[in-house]
mmCIF file of N, CA and C in Angstrom:
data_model
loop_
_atom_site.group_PDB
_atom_site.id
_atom_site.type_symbol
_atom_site.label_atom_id
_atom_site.label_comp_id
_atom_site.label_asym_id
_atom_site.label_seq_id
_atom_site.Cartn_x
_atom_site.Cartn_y
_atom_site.Cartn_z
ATOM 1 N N UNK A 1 -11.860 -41.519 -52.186
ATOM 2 C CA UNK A 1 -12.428 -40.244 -52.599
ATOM 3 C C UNK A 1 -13.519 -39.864 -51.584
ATOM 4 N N UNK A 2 -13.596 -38.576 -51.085
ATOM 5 C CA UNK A 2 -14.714 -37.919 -49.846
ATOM 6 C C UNK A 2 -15.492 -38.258 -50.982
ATOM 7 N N UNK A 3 -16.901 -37.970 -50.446
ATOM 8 C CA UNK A 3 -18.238 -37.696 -50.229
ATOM 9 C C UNK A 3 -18.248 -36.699 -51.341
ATOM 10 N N UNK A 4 -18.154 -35.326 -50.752
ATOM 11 C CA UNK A 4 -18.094 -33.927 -51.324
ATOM 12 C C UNK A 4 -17.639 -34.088 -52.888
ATOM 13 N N UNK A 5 -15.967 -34.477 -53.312
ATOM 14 C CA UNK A 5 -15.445 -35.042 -54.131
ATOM 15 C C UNK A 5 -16.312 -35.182 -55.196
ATOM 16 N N UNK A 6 -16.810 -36.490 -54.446
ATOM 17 C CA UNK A 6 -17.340 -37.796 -55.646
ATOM 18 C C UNK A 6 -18.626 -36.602 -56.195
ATOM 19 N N UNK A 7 -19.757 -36.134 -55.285
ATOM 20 C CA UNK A 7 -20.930 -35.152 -55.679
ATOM 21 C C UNK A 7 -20.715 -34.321 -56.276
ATOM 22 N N UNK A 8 -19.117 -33.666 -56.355
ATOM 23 C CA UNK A 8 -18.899 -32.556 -57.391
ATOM 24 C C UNK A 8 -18.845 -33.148 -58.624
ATOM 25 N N UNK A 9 -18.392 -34.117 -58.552
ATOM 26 C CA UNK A 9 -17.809 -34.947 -60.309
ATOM 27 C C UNK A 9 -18.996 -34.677 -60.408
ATOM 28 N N UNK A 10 -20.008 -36.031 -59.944
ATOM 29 C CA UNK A 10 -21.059 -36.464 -60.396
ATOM 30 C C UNK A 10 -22.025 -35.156 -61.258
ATOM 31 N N UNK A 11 -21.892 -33.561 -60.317
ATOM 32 C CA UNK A 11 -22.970 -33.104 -60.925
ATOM 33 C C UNK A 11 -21.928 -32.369 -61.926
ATOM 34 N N UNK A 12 -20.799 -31.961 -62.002
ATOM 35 C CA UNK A 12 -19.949 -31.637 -63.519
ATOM 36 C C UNK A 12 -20.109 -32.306 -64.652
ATOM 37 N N UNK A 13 -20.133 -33.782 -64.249
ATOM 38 C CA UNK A 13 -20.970 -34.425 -65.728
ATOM 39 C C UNK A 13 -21.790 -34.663 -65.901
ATOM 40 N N UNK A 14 -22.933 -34.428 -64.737
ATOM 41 C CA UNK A 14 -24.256 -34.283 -65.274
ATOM 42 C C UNK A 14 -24.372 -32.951 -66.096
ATOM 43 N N UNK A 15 -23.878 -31.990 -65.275
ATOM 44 C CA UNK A 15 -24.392 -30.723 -66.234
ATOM 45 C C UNK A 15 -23.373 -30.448 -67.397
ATOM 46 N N UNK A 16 -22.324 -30.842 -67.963
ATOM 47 C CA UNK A 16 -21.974 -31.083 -69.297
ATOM 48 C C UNK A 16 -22.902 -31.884 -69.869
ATOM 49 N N UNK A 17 -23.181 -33.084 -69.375
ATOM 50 C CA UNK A 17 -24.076 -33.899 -70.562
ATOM 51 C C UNK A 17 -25.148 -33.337 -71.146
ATOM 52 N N UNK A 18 -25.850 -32.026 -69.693
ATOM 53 C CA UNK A 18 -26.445 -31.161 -70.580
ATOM 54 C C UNK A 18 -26.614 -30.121 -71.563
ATOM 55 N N UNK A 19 -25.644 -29.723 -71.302
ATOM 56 C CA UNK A 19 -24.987 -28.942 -72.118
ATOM 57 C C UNK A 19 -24.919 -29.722 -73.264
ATOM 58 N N UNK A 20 -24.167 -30.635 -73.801
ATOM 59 C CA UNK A 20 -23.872 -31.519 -74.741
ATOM 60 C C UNK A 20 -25.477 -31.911 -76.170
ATOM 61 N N UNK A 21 -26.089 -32.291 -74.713
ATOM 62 C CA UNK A 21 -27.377 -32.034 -75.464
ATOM 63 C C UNK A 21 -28.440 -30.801 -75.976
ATOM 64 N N UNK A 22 -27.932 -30.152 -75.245
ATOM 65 C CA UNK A 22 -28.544 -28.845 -75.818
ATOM 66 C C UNK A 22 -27.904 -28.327 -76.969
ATOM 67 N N UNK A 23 -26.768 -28.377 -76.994
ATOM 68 C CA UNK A 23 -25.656 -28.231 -78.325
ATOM 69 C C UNK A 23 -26.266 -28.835 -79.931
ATOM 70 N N UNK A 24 -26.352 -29.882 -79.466
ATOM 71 C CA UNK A 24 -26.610 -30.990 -80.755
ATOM 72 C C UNK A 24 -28.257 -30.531 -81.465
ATOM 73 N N UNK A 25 -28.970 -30.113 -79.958
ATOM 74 C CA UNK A 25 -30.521 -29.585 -80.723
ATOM 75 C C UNK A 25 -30.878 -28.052 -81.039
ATOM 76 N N UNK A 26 -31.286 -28.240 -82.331
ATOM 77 C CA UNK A 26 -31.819 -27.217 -83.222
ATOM 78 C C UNK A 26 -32.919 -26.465 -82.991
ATOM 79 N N UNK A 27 -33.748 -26.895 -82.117
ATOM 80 C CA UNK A 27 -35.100 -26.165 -81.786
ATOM 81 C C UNK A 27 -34.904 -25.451 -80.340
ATOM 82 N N UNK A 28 -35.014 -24.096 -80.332
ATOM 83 C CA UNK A 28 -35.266 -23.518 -78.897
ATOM 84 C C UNK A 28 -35.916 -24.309 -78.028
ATOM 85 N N UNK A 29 -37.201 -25.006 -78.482
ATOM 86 C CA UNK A 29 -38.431 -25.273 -77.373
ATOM 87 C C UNK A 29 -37.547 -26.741 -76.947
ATOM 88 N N UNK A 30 -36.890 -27.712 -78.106
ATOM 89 C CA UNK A 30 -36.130 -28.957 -77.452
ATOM 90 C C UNK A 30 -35.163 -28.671 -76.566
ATOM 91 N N UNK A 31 -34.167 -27.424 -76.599
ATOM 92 C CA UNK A 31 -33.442 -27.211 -75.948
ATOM 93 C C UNK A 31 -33.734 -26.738 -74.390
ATOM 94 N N UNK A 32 -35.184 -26.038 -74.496
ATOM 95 C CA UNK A 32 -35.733 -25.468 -72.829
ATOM 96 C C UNK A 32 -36.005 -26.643 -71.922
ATOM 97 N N UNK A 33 -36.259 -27.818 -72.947
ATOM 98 C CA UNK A 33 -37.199 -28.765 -72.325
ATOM 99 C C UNK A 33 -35.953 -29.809 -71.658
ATOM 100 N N UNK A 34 -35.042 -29.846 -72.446
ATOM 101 C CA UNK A 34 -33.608 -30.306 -71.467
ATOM 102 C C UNK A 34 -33.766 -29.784 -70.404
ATOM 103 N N UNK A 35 -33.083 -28.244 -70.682
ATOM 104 C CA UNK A 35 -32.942 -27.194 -69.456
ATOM 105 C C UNK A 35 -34.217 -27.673 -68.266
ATOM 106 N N UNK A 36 -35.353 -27.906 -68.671
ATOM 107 C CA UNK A 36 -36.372 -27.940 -67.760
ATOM 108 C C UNK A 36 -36.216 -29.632 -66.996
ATOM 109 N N UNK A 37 -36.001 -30.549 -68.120
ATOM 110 C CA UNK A 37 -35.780 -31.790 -67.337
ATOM 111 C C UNK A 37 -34.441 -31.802 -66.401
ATOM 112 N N UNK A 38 -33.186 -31.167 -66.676
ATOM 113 C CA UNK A 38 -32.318 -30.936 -65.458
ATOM 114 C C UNK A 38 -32.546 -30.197 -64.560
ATOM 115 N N UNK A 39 -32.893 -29.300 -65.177
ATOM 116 C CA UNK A 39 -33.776 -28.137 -63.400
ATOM 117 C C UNK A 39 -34.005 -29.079 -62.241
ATOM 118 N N UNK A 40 -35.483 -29.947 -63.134
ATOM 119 C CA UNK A 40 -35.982 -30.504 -62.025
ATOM 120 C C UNK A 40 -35.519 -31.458 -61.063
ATOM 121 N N UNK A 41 -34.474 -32.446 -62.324
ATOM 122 C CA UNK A 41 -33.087 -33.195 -61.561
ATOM 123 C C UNK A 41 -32.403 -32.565 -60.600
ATOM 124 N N UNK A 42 -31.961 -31.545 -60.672
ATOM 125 C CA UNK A 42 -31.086 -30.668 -59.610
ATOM 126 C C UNK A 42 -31.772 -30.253 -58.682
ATOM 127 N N UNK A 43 -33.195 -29.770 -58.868
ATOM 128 C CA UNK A 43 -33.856 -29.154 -58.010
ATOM 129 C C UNK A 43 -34.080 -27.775 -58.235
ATOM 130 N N UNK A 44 -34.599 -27.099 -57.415
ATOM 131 C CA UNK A 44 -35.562 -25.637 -57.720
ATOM 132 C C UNK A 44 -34.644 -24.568 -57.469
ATOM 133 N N UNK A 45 -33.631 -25.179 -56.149
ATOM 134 C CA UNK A 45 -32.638 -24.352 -55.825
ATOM 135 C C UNK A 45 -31.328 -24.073 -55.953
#
């Protein structure tokens, strides 16, 4: 498997898992704070 490949998986199930978790929580502010801890995982850009 390339390089490229493997980095696409990797961030498709990172960002389902977020998704996943944002799903399951009930509070807007728990759900931003995902959103905000993957942001920063991914980066700004």
């Amino acid at each position: 498997m390339n390089a490229d490949k493997q980095l696409k998986e990797i961030l498709h199930m990172a960002v389902n898992n977020a998704l996943s978790r944002m799903k399951i929580l009930r509070s807007p502010s728990n759900r931003r704070c995902v959103f905000k801890e993957y942001k920063e995982w991914l980066g700004e850009t």
